mmCIF file of N, CA and C in Angstrom:
data_model
loop_
_atom_site.group_PDB
_atom_site.id
_atom_site.type_symbol
_atom_site.label_atom_id
_atom_site.label_comp_id
_atom_site.label_asym_id
_atom_site.label_seq_id
_atom_site.Cartn_x
_atom_site.Cartn_y
_atom_site.Cartn_z
ATOM 1 N N MET A 1 60.179 166.095 138.207
ATOM 2 C CA MET A 1 60.192 164.676 138.501
ATOM 3 C C MET A 1 60.725 163.918 137.279
ATOM 4 N N SER A 2 61.653 163.010 137.527
ATOM 5 C CA SER A 2 62.258 162.229 136.453
ATOM 6 C C SER A 2 61.326 161.097 136.023
ATOM 7 N N GLU A 3 61.367 160.774 134.744
ATOM 8 C CA GLU A 3 60.608 159.634 134.233
ATOM 9 C C GLU A 3 61.349 158.334 134.470
ATOM 10 N N ASN A 4 62.602 158.425 134.903
ATOM 11 C CA ASN A 4 63.458 157.256 135.079
ATOM 12 C C ASN A 4 63.695 156.958 136.546
ATOM 13 N N VAL A 5 63.888 155.677 136.845
ATOM 14 C CA VAL A 5 64.271 155.300 138.202
ATOM 15 C C VAL A 5 65.654 155.880 138.500
ATOM 16 N N GLY A 6 65.898 156.179 139.756
ATOM 17 C CA GLY A 6 67.227 156.604 140.181
ATOM 18 C C GLY A 6 68.130 155.386 140.281
ATOM 19 N N ILE A 7 69.398 155.603 139.991
ATOM 20 C CA ILE A 7 70.360 154.494 140.023
ATOM 21 C C ILE A 7 71.618 154.925 140.757
ATOM 22 N N ILE A 8 72.091 154.050 141.632
ATOM 23 C CA ILE A 8 73.395 154.183 142.282
ATOM 24 C C ILE A 8 74.197 152.939 141.915
ATOM 25 N N VAL A 9 75.443 153.130 141.538
ATOM 26 C CA VAL A 9 76.351 152.005 141.307
ATOM 27 C C VAL A 9 77.436 152.122 142.376
ATOM 28 N N MET A 10 77.438 151.179 143.305
ATOM 29 C CA MET A 10 78.346 151.216 144.459
ATOM 30 C C MET A 10 79.218 149.978 144.442
ATOM 31 N N THR A 11 80.526 150.187 144.236
ATOM 32 C CA THR A 11 81.434 149.053 144.083
ATOM 33 C C THR A 11 82.747 149.280 144.810
ATOM 34 N N HIS A 12 83.496 148.213 144.945
ATOM 35 C CA HIS A 12 84.861 148.310 145.438
ATOM 36 C C HIS A 12 85.698 149.032 144.378
ATOM 37 N N GLY A 13 86.523 149.960 144.802
ATOM 38 C CA GLY A 13 87.361 150.718 143.875
ATOM 39 C C GLY A 13 86.518 151.526 142.913
ATOM 40 N N ASP A 14 87.081 151.826 141.762
ATOM 41 C CA ASP A 14 86.386 152.636 140.763
ATOM 42 C C ASP A 14 85.697 151.800 139.695
ATOM 43 N N PHE A 15 85.437 150.538 139.993
ATOM 44 C CA PHE A 15 84.771 149.652 139.050
ATOM 45 C C PHE A 15 83.419 150.224 138.604
ATOM 46 N N GLY A 16 82.657 150.745 139.543
ATOM 47 C CA GLY A 16 81.343 151.292 139.222
ATOM 48 C C GLY A 16 81.427 152.496 138.302
ATOM 49 N N LYS A 17 82.369 153.384 138.567
ATOM 50 C CA LYS A 17 82.556 154.553 137.693
ATOM 51 C C LYS A 17 82.925 154.114 136.286
ATOM 52 N N ALA A 18 83.830 153.163 136.184
ATOM 53 C CA ALA A 18 84.253 152.672 134.869
ATOM 54 C C ALA A 18 83.101 151.971 134.152
ATOM 55 N N ALA A 19 82.305 151.210 134.876
ATOM 56 C CA ALA A 19 81.155 150.533 134.271
ATOM 57 C C ALA A 19 80.158 151.556 133.739
ATOM 58 N N MET A 20 79.942 152.626 134.481
ATOM 59 C CA MET A 20 79.023 153.683 134.029
ATOM 60 C C MET A 20 79.566 154.378 132.788
ATOM 61 N N GLU A 21 80.848 154.649 132.760
ATOM 62 C CA GLU A 21 81.447 155.278 131.584
ATOM 63 C C GLU A 21 81.290 154.376 130.358
ATOM 64 N N SER A 22 81.514 153.088 130.542
ATOM 65 C CA SER A 22 81.372 152.135 129.439
ATOM 66 C C SER A 22 79.922 152.054 128.972
ATOM 67 N N ALA A 23 79.001 151.998 129.901
ATOM 68 C CA ALA A 23 77.583 151.922 129.538
ATOM 69 C C ALA A 23 77.160 153.157 128.745
ATOM 70 N N GLN A 24 77.630 154.299 129.164
ATOM 71 C CA GLN A 24 77.246 155.539 128.490
ATOM 72 C C GLN A 24 77.882 155.666 127.103
ATOM 73 N N LEU A 25 79.009 155.009 126.885
ATOM 74 C CA LEU A 25 79.578 154.958 125.533
ATOM 75 C C LEU A 25 78.620 154.260 124.578
ATOM 76 N N ILE A 26 77.879 153.307 125.097
ATOM 77 C CA ILE A 26 76.993 152.493 124.265
ATOM 78 C C ILE A 26 75.585 153.070 124.168
ATOM 79 N N VAL A 27 74.998 153.466 125.305
ATOM 80 C CA VAL A 27 73.599 153.915 125.294
ATOM 81 C C VAL A 27 73.437 155.426 125.404
ATOM 82 N N GLY A 28 74.529 156.146 125.527
ATOM 83 C CA GLY A 28 74.446 157.594 125.628
ATOM 84 C C GLY A 28 74.428 158.080 127.066
ATOM 85 N N GLN A 29 74.578 159.377 127.200
ATOM 86 C CA GLN A 29 74.639 160.019 128.520
ATOM 87 C C GLN A 29 73.366 159.730 129.319
ATOM 88 N N GLN A 30 73.531 159.416 130.582
ATOM 89 C CA GLN A 30 72.419 159.132 131.477
ATOM 90 C C GLN A 30 72.283 160.231 132.521
ATOM 91 N N ASP A 31 71.099 160.338 133.078
ATOM 92 C CA ASP A 31 70.876 161.269 134.180
ATOM 93 C C ASP A 31 70.310 160.488 135.364
ATOM 94 N N ASN A 32 70.123 161.169 136.447
ATOM 95 C CA ASN A 32 69.510 160.594 137.640
ATOM 96 C C ASN A 32 70.230 159.330 138.122
ATOM 97 N N TYR A 33 71.551 159.416 138.163
ATOM 98 C CA TYR A 33 72.356 158.309 138.695
ATOM 99 C C TYR A 33 73.574 158.905 139.409
ATOM 100 N N ASP A 34 74.226 158.080 140.192
ATOM 101 C CA ASP A 34 75.492 158.457 140.808
ATOM 102 C C ASP A 34 76.253 157.177 141.127
ATOM 103 N N THR A 35 77.514 157.343 141.502
ATOM 104 C CA THR A 35 78.344 156.200 141.869
ATOM 105 C C THR A 35 78.950 156.438 143.240
ATOM 106 N N VAL A 36 79.274 155.354 143.913
ATOM 107 C CA VAL A 36 79.988 155.402 145.188
ATOM 108 C C VAL A 36 81.114 154.379 145.090
ATOM 109 N N SER A 37 82.332 154.841 145.329
ATOM 110 C CA SER A 37 83.506 153.966 145.297
ATOM 111 C C SER A 37 83.928 153.630 146.716
ATOM 112 N N VAL A 38 84.190 152.364 146.965
ATOM 113 C CA VAL A 38 84.571 151.885 148.292
ATOM 114 C C VAL A 38 86.014 151.412 148.249
ATOM 115 N N PHE A 39 86.823 151.982 149.135
ATOM 116 C CA PHE A 39 88.226 151.587 149.247
ATOM 117 C C PHE A 39 88.492 151.055 150.641
ATOM 118 N N VAL A 40 89.509 150.231 150.767
ATOM 119 C CA VAL A 40 89.821 149.574 152.032
ATOM 120 C C VAL A 40 90.102 150.571 153.156
ATOM 121 N N VAL A 41 90.554 151.758 152.826
ATOM 122 C CA VAL A 41 90.882 152.760 153.845
ATOM 123 C C VAL A 41 89.671 153.584 154.270
ATOM 124 N N ASP A 42 88.524 153.389 153.630
ATOM 125 C CA ASP A 42 87.336 154.188 153.918
ATOM 126 C C ASP A 42 86.711 153.821 155.251
ATOM 127 N N ASP A 43 86.150 154.826 155.895
ATOM 128 C CA ASP A 43 85.379 154.643 157.120
ATOM 129 C C ASP A 43 83.954 154.246 156.725
ATOM 130 N N VAL A 44 83.463 153.148 157.258
ATOM 131 C CA VAL A 44 82.161 152.614 156.861
ATOM 132 C C VAL A 44 81.031 153.602 157.159
ATOM 133 N N GLU A 45 81.099 154.280 158.273
ATOM 134 C CA GLU A 45 80.045 155.252 158.603
ATOM 135 C C GLU A 45 80.033 156.412 157.616
ATOM 136 N N LYS A 46 81.210 156.845 157.179
ATOM 137 C CA LYS A 46 81.281 157.922 156.185
ATOM 138 C C LYS A 46 80.768 157.448 154.828
ATOM 139 N N LEU A 47 81.057 156.200 154.483
ATOM 140 C CA LEU A 47 80.528 155.628 153.237
ATOM 141 C C LEU A 47 78.999 155.582 153.271
ATOM 142 N N LYS A 48 78.459 155.174 154.403
ATOM 143 C CA LYS A 48 77.007 155.118 154.555
ATOM 144 C C LYS A 48 76.415 156.514 154.394
ATOM 145 N N GLU A 49 77.040 157.484 155.004
ATOM 146 C CA GLU A 49 76.579 158.868 154.896
ATOM 147 C C GLU A 49 76.655 159.345 153.439
ATOM 148 N N GLU A 50 77.753 159.026 152.755
ATOM 149 C CA GLU A 50 77.896 159.405 151.347
ATOM 150 C C GLU A 50 76.792 158.761 150.507
ATOM 151 N N LEU A 51 76.535 157.480 150.725
ATOM 152 C CA LEU A 51 75.490 156.775 149.985
ATOM 153 C C LEU A 51 74.139 157.436 150.197
ATOM 154 N N PHE A 52 73.772 157.674 151.449
ATOM 155 C CA PHE A 52 72.473 158.260 151.750
ATOM 156 C C PHE A 52 72.369 159.686 151.201
ATOM 157 N N ASP A 53 73.454 160.449 151.244
ATOM 158 C CA ASP A 53 73.451 161.805 150.670
ATOM 159 C C ASP A 53 73.214 161.751 149.166
ATOM 160 N N LYS A 54 73.876 160.832 148.493
ATOM 161 C CA LYS A 54 73.715 160.723 147.042
ATOM 162 C C LYS A 54 72.303 160.264 146.682
ATOM 163 N N VAL A 55 71.750 159.359 147.447
ATOM 164 C CA VAL A 55 70.372 158.921 147.216
ATOM 165 C C VAL A 55 69.423 160.108 147.381
ATOM 166 N N ASP A 56 69.642 160.915 148.403
ATOM 167 C CA ASP A 56 68.786 162.081 148.651
ATOM 168 C C ASP A 56 68.825 163.081 147.505
ATOM 169 N N ARG A 57 69.943 163.144 146.786
ATOM 170 C CA ARG A 57 70.071 164.093 145.675
ATOM 171 C C ARG A 57 69.438 163.592 144.385
ATOM 172 N N LEU A 58 69.171 162.289 144.323
ATOM 173 C CA LEU A 58 68.532 161.726 143.135
ATOM 174 C C LEU A 58 67.020 161.859 143.230
ATOM 175 N N ASP A 59 66.371 161.819 142.077
ATOM 176 C CA ASP A 59 64.923 161.734 142.055
ATOM 177 C C ASP A 59 64.571 160.248 142.135
ATOM 178 N N THR A 60 64.113 159.825 143.285
ATOM 179 C CA THR A 60 63.759 158.419 143.491
ATOM 180 C C THR A 60 62.248 158.247 143.600
ATOM 181 N N SER A 61 61.505 159.223 143.106
ATOM 182 C CA SER A 61 60.046 159.155 143.215
ATOM 183 C C SER A 61 59.475 157.963 142.443
ATOM 184 N N LYS A 62 60.143 157.543 141.393
ATOM 185 C CA LYS A 62 59.690 156.375 140.633
ATOM 186 C C LYS A 62 60.206 155.088 141.274
ATOM 187 N N ALA A 63 61.439 155.107 141.745
ATOM 188 C CA ALA A 63 62.067 153.970 142.428
ATOM 189 C C ALA A 63 63.576 154.213 142.455
ATOM 190 N N LEU A 64 64.287 153.317 143.123
ATOM 191 C CA LEU A 64 65.743 153.373 143.200
ATOM 192 C C LEU A 64 66.304 151.974 143.033
ATOM 193 N N ILE A 65 67.322 151.867 142.176
ATOM 194 C CA ILE A 65 68.063 150.610 142.040
ATOM 195 C C ILE A 65 69.503 150.896 142.432
ATOM 196 N N VAL A 66 70.025 150.092 143.343
ATOM 197 C CA VAL A 66 71.426 150.198 143.737
ATOM 198 C C VAL A 66 72.130 148.942 143.248
ATOM 199 N N PHE A 67 73.065 149.134 142.319
ATOM 200 C CA PHE A 67 73.873 148.036 141.814
ATOM 201 C C PHE A 67 75.153 147.963 142.632
ATOM 202 N N THR A 68 75.510 146.767 143.069
ATOM 203 C CA THR A 68 76.745 146.554 143.817
ATOM 204 C C THR A 68 77.513 145.423 143.148
ATOM 205 N N ASP A 69 78.737 145.197 143.628
ATOM 206 C CA ASP A 69 79.578 144.211 142.945
ATOM 207 C C ASP A 69 79.543 142.814 143.552
ATOM 208 N N ILE A 70 79.639 142.684 144.849
ATOM 209 C CA ILE A 70 79.804 141.360 145.461
ATOM 210 C C ILE A 70 78.776 141.136 146.565
ATOM 211 N N VAL A 71 78.070 140.034 146.498
ATOM 212 C CA VAL A 71 77.164 139.655 147.580
ATOM 213 C C VAL A 71 77.974 139.534 148.868
ATOM 214 N N GLY A 72 77.526 140.157 149.920
ATOM 215 C CA GLY A 72 78.210 140.078 151.202
ATOM 216 C C GLY A 72 79.309 141.103 151.384
ATOM 217 N N GLY A 73 79.634 141.865 150.340
ATOM 218 C CA GLY A 73 80.662 142.899 150.439
ATOM 219 C C GLY A 73 80.110 144.173 151.070
ATOM 220 N N THR A 74 81.006 145.061 151.442
ATOM 221 C CA THR A 74 80.614 146.319 152.073
ATOM 222 C C THR A 74 79.609 147.108 151.234
ATOM 223 N N PRO A 75 79.803 147.259 149.919
ATOM 224 C CA PRO A 75 78.803 148.004 149.152
ATOM 225 C C PRO A 75 77.394 147.393 149.265
ATOM 226 N N THR A 76 77.303 146.084 149.152
ATOM 227 C CA THR A 76 75.993 145.425 149.244
ATOM 228 C C THR A 76 75.413 145.556 150.643
ATOM 229 N N ASN A 77 76.245 145.378 151.648
ATOM 230 C CA ASN A 77 75.764 145.485 153.023
ATOM 231 C C ASN A 77 75.242 146.893 153.322
ATOM 232 N N LEU A 78 75.975 147.915 152.881
ATOM 233 C CA LEU A 78 75.526 149.292 153.116
ATOM 234 C C LEU A 78 74.266 149.604 152.299
ATOM 235 N N ALA A 79 74.253 149.194 151.049
ATOM 236 C CA ALA A 79 73.086 149.450 150.203
ATOM 237 C C ALA A 79 71.840 148.766 150.760
ATOM 238 N N SER A 80 72.013 147.624 151.387
ATOM 239 C CA SER A 80 70.878 146.883 151.939
ATOM 240 C C SER A 80 70.161 147.652 153.034
ATOM 241 N N GLU A 81 70.832 148.627 153.613
ATOM 242 C CA GLU A 81 70.173 149.453 154.626
ATOM 243 C C GLU A 81 69.085 150.331 154.020
ATOM 244 N N LEU A 82 69.082 150.474 152.706
ATOM 245 C CA LEU A 82 68.036 151.235 152.019
ATOM 246 C C LEU A 82 66.770 150.409 151.804
ATOM 247 N N LEU A 83 66.826 149.123 152.096
ATOM 248 C CA LEU A 83 65.700 148.241 151.835
ATOM 249 C C LEU A 83 64.521 148.441 152.783
ATOM 250 N N THR A 84 64.616 149.389 153.681
ATOM 251 C CA THR A 84 63.463 149.746 154.505
ATOM 252 C C THR A 84 62.396 150.406 153.635
ATOM 253 N N ARG A 85 62.812 150.870 152.462
ATOM 254 C CA ARG A 85 61.885 151.454 151.494
ATOM 255 C C ARG A 85 61.389 150.366 150.547
ATOM 256 N N GLU A 86 60.122 150.407 150.204
ATOM 257 C CA GLU A 86 59.540 149.393 149.326
ATOM 258 C C GLU A 86 59.943 149.565 147.871
ATOM 259 N N ASP A 87 60.394 150.748 147.490
ATOM 260 C CA ASP A 87 60.678 151.050 146.091
ATOM 261 C C ASP A 87 62.163 150.955 145.761
ATOM 262 N N VAL A 88 62.891 150.117 146.494
ATOM 263 C CA VAL A 88 64.337 149.979 146.305
ATOM 264 C C VAL A 88 64.674 148.533 145.939
ATOM 265 N N LEU A 89 65.539 148.389 144.935
ATOM 266 C CA LEU A 89 66.145 147.098 144.615
ATOM 267 C C LEU A 89 67.637 147.225 144.863
ATOM 268 N N VAL A 90 68.232 146.263 145.528
ATOM 269 C CA VAL A 90 69.676 146.166 145.636
ATOM 270 C C VAL A 90 70.059 144.945 144.808
ATOM 271 N N VAL A 91 70.898 145.184 143.795
ATOM 272 C CA VAL A 91 71.262 144.153 142.840
ATOM 273 C C VAL A 91 72.767 143.931 142.918
ATOM 274 N N ALA A 92 73.178 142.798 143.470
ATOM 275 C CA ALA A 92 74.601 142.489 143.597
ATOM 276 C C ALA A 92 75.069 141.714 142.368
ATOM 277 N N GLY A 93 76.282 142.015 141.922
ATOM 278 C CA GLY A 93 76.859 141.335 140.773
ATOM 279 C C GLY A 93 76.767 142.157 139.501
ATOM 280 N N VAL A 94 76.855 143.458 139.627
ATOM 281 C CA VAL A 94 76.690 144.343 138.472
ATOM 282 C C VAL A 94 77.648 143.988 137.341
ATOM 283 N N ASN A 95 77.136 144.058 136.121
ATOM 284 C CA ASN A 95 77.969 143.871 134.936
ATOM 285 C C ASN A 95 77.425 144.765 133.827
ATOM 286 N N LEU A 96 78.176 144.917 132.775
ATOM 287 C CA LEU A 96 77.804 145.834 131.703
ATOM 288 C C LEU A 96 76.491 145.444 131.009
ATOM 289 N N PRO A 97 76.262 144.183 130.649
ATOM 290 C CA PRO A 97 74.984 143.854 130.019
ATOM 291 C C PRO A 97 73.772 144.217 130.879
ATOM 292 N N VAL A 98 73.882 144.031 132.176
ATOM 293 C CA VAL A 98 72.772 144.367 133.068
ATOM 294 C C VAL A 98 72.553 145.878 133.107
ATOM 295 N N LEU A 99 73.630 146.642 133.185
ATOM 296 C CA LEU A 99 73.481 148.100 133.160
ATOM 297 C C LEU A 99 72.834 148.558 131.856
ATOM 298 N N LEU A 100 73.264 147.993 130.738
ATOM 299 C CA LEU A 100 72.701 148.385 129.447
ATOM 300 C C LEU A 100 71.205 148.089 129.381
ATOM 301 N N GLU A 101 70.800 146.921 129.811
ATOM 302 C CA GLU A 101 69.370 146.579 129.812
ATOM 303 C C GLU A 101 68.588 147.506 130.731
ATOM 304 N N THR A 102 69.161 147.823 131.866
ATOM 305 C CA THR A 102 68.480 148.709 132.808
ATOM 306 C C THR A 102 68.329 150.101 132.217
ATOM 307 N N PHE A 103 69.398 150.631 131.644
ATOM 308 C CA PHE A 103 69.331 151.983 131.101
ATOM 309 C C PHE A 103 68.391 152.100 129.914
ATOM 310 N N THR A 104 68.246 151.044 129.148
ATOM 311 C CA THR A 104 67.345 151.121 128.000
ATOM 312 C C THR A 104 65.894 150.842 128.392
ATOM 313 N N ASN A 105 65.665 150.530 129.664
ATOM 314 C CA ASN A 105 64.306 150.250 130.138
ATOM 315 C C ASN A 105 63.947 150.997 131.419
ATOM 316 N N ARG A 106 64.710 151.999 131.798
ATOM 317 C CA ARG A 106 64.543 152.557 133.137
ATOM 318 C C ARG A 106 63.312 153.419 133.340
ATOM 319 N N GLU A 107 62.525 153.603 132.304
ATOM 320 C CA GLU A 107 61.261 154.313 132.475
ATOM 321 C C GLU A 107 60.158 153.362 132.959
ATOM 322 N N LYS A 108 60.454 152.057 132.968
ATOM 323 C CA LYS A 108 59.473 151.060 133.390
ATOM 324 C C LYS A 108 59.374 151.004 134.908
ATOM 325 N N ASP A 109 58.337 150.340 135.395
ATOM 326 C CA ASP A 109 58.145 150.241 136.850
ATOM 327 C C ASP A 109 59.158 149.269 137.450
ATOM 328 N N ILE A 110 59.326 149.356 138.737
ATOM 329 C CA ILE A 110 60.370 148.612 139.455
ATOM 330 C C ILE A 110 60.159 147.093 139.354
ATOM 331 N N HIS A 111 58.918 146.640 139.300
ATOM 332 C CA HIS A 111 58.650 145.197 139.213
ATOM 333 C C HIS A 111 59.062 144.650 137.847
ATOM 334 N N THR A 112 58.778 145.415 136.807
ATOM 335 C CA THR A 112 59.193 145.019 135.457
ATOM 336 C C THR A 112 60.705 145.052 135.348
ATOM 337 N N LEU A 113 61.321 146.090 135.909
ATOM 338 C CA LEU A 113 62.781 146.195 135.879
ATOM 339 C C LEU A 113 63.449 145.038 136.607
ATOM 340 N N LYS A 114 62.854 144.596 137.682
ATOM 341 C CA LYS A 114 63.418 143.452 138.421
ATOM 342 C C LYS A 114 63.508 142.237 137.511
ATOM 343 N N GLU A 115 62.479 141.974 136.724
ATOM 344 C CA GLU A 115 62.488 140.839 135.802
ATOM 345 C C GLU A 115 63.463 141.062 134.647
ATOM 346 N N ILE A 116 63.529 142.282 134.140
ATOM 347 C CA ILE A 116 64.471 142.603 133.061
ATOM 348 C C ILE A 116 65.902 142.378 133.533
ATOM 349 N N ILE A 117 66.200 142.817 134.749
ATOM 350 C CA ILE A 117 67.546 142.649 135.318
ATOM 351 C C ILE A 117 67.864 141.166 135.498
ATOM 352 N N ARG A 118 66.914 140.418 136.030
ATOM 353 C CA ARG A 118 67.130 138.973 136.234
ATOM 354 C C ARG A 118 67.394 138.278 134.891
ATOM 355 N N ASN A 119 66.618 138.605 133.872
ATOM 356 C CA ASN A 119 66.821 138.018 132.547
ATOM 357 C C ASN A 119 68.161 138.429 131.950
ATOM 358 N N ALA A 120 68.554 139.685 132.147
ATOM 359 C CA ALA A 120 69.848 140.155 131.631
ATOM 360 C C ALA A 120 70.995 139.391 132.291
ATOM 361 N N TYR A 121 70.882 139.126 133.592
ATOM 362 C CA TYR A 121 71.911 138.325 134.272
ATOM 363 C C TYR A 121 71.973 136.925 133.682
ATOM 364 N N ASP A 122 70.823 136.327 133.503
ATOM 365 C CA ASP A 122 70.783 134.968 132.975
ATOM 366 C C ASP A 122 71.405 134.876 131.588
ATOM 367 N N GLN A 123 71.207 135.899 130.772
ATOM 368 C CA GLN A 123 71.685 135.882 129.396
ATOM 369 C C GLN A 123 73.103 136.420 129.230
ATOM 370 N N SER A 124 73.668 137.024 130.270
ATOM 371 C CA SER A 124 74.968 137.678 130.097
ATOM 372 C C SER A 124 76.172 136.795 130.402
ATOM 373 N N LEU A 125 75.938 135.578 130.831
ATOM 374 C CA LEU A 125 77.052 134.667 131.090
ATOM 375 C C LEU A 125 77.138 133.647 129.969
ATOM 376 N N ASP A 126 78.317 133.560 129.387
ATOM 377 C CA ASP A 126 78.566 132.592 128.322
ATOM 378 C C ASP A 126 80.018 132.145 128.451
ATOM 379 N N ILE A 127 80.223 130.874 128.687
ATOM 380 C CA ILE A 127 81.574 130.348 128.836
ATOM 381 C C ILE A 127 81.891 129.512 127.609
ATOM 382 N N ARG A 128 83.018 129.829 126.965
ATOM 383 C CA ARG A 128 83.401 129.114 125.752
ATOM 384 C C ARG A 128 84.800 128.532 125.900
ATOM 385 N N THR A 129 85.011 127.457 125.160
ATOM 386 C CA THR A 129 86.323 126.820 125.133
ATOM 387 C C THR A 129 86.723 126.612 123.676
ATOM 388 N N ASN A 130 87.906 126.039 123.464
ATOM 389 C CA ASN A 130 88.351 125.779 122.097
ATOM 390 C C ASN A 130 87.440 124.785 121.393
ATOM 391 N N LYS A 131 86.747 123.944 122.135
ATOM 392 C CA LYS A 131 85.806 122.994 121.532
ATOM 393 C C LYS A 131 84.655 123.723 120.844
ATOM 394 N N ASP A 132 84.377 124.943 121.255
ATOM 395 C CA ASP A 132 83.318 125.726 120.625
ATOM 396 C C ASP A 132 83.690 126.135 119.207
ATOM 397 N N LEU A 133 84.972 126.073 118.888
ATOM 398 C CA LEU A 133 85.421 126.429 117.541
ATOM 399 C C LEU A 133 85.203 125.306 116.537
ATOM 400 N N GLU A 134 85.075 124.079 117.033
ATOM 401 C CA GLU A 134 84.902 122.926 116.152
ATOM 402 C C GLU A 134 83.637 123.078 115.328
ATOM 403 N N GLY A 135 83.789 122.900 114.031
ATOM 404 C CA GLY A 135 82.653 123.002 113.139
ATOM 405 C C GLY A 135 82.312 124.418 112.731
ATOM 406 N N GLU A 136 83.035 125.395 113.253
ATOM 407 C CA GLU A 136 82.783 126.792 112.891
ATOM 408 C C GLU A 136 83.467 127.114 111.574
ATOM 409 N N ASP A 137 82.953 128.095 110.875
ATOM 410 C CA ASP A 137 83.604 128.599 109.678
ATOM 411 C C ASP A 137 84.923 129.256 110.069
ATOM 412 N N ASP A 138 85.698 129.618 109.096
ATOM 413 C CA ASP A 138 86.974 130.274 109.360
ATOM 414 C C ASP A 138 86.826 131.717 109.791
ATOM 415 N N ASP A 139 85.617 132.203 109.896
ATOM 416 C CA ASP A 139 85.400 133.582 110.302
ATOM 417 C C ASP A 139 85.872 133.750 111.751
ATOM 418 N N GLU A 140 86.874 134.589 111.943
ATOM 419 C CA GLU A 140 87.448 134.754 113.283
ATOM 420 C C GLU A 140 86.479 135.389 114.280
ATOM 421 N N TYR A 141 85.367 135.928 113.791
ATOM 422 C CA TYR A 141 84.412 136.582 114.671
ATOM 423 C C TYR A 141 83.173 135.713 114.899
ATOM 424 N N SER A 142 83.261 134.451 114.589
ATOM 425 C CA SER A 142 82.073 133.588 114.650
ATOM 426 C C SER A 142 81.712 133.151 116.059
ATOM 427 N N LEU A 143 82.573 133.375 117.029
ATOM 428 C CA LEU A 143 82.215 132.992 118.385
ATOM 429 C C LEU A 143 81.039 133.789 118.814
#
């Protein structure tokens, strides 16, 4: 039995695979996860079968988090079919900061992880303009 929640990253194209590779560059190799890539030519029933097969191969005894890319998109809609289970979170809008926070805390319970993920989303958006440079030192990395 794994000490970590199971994770699926299901996105349009290979975005999820690339996000996982990037996350692992930073936090190290992960286990108990998989990815599902969705392409326009894919059969939805086969995608659903692939998703459920991959979930079955993971250790989800602690819980399962499915990260998807777009609210209302095929990955989110298919992942939402897993919500018949109480120990599943479907999180739409996956980004690297959220994956990093999840991976560094994935031994925690699903309720705590839900709050960690929500906080990571809140903190991971920062929009800057040239006005943000006003009053800054000449250090090019000060943003």
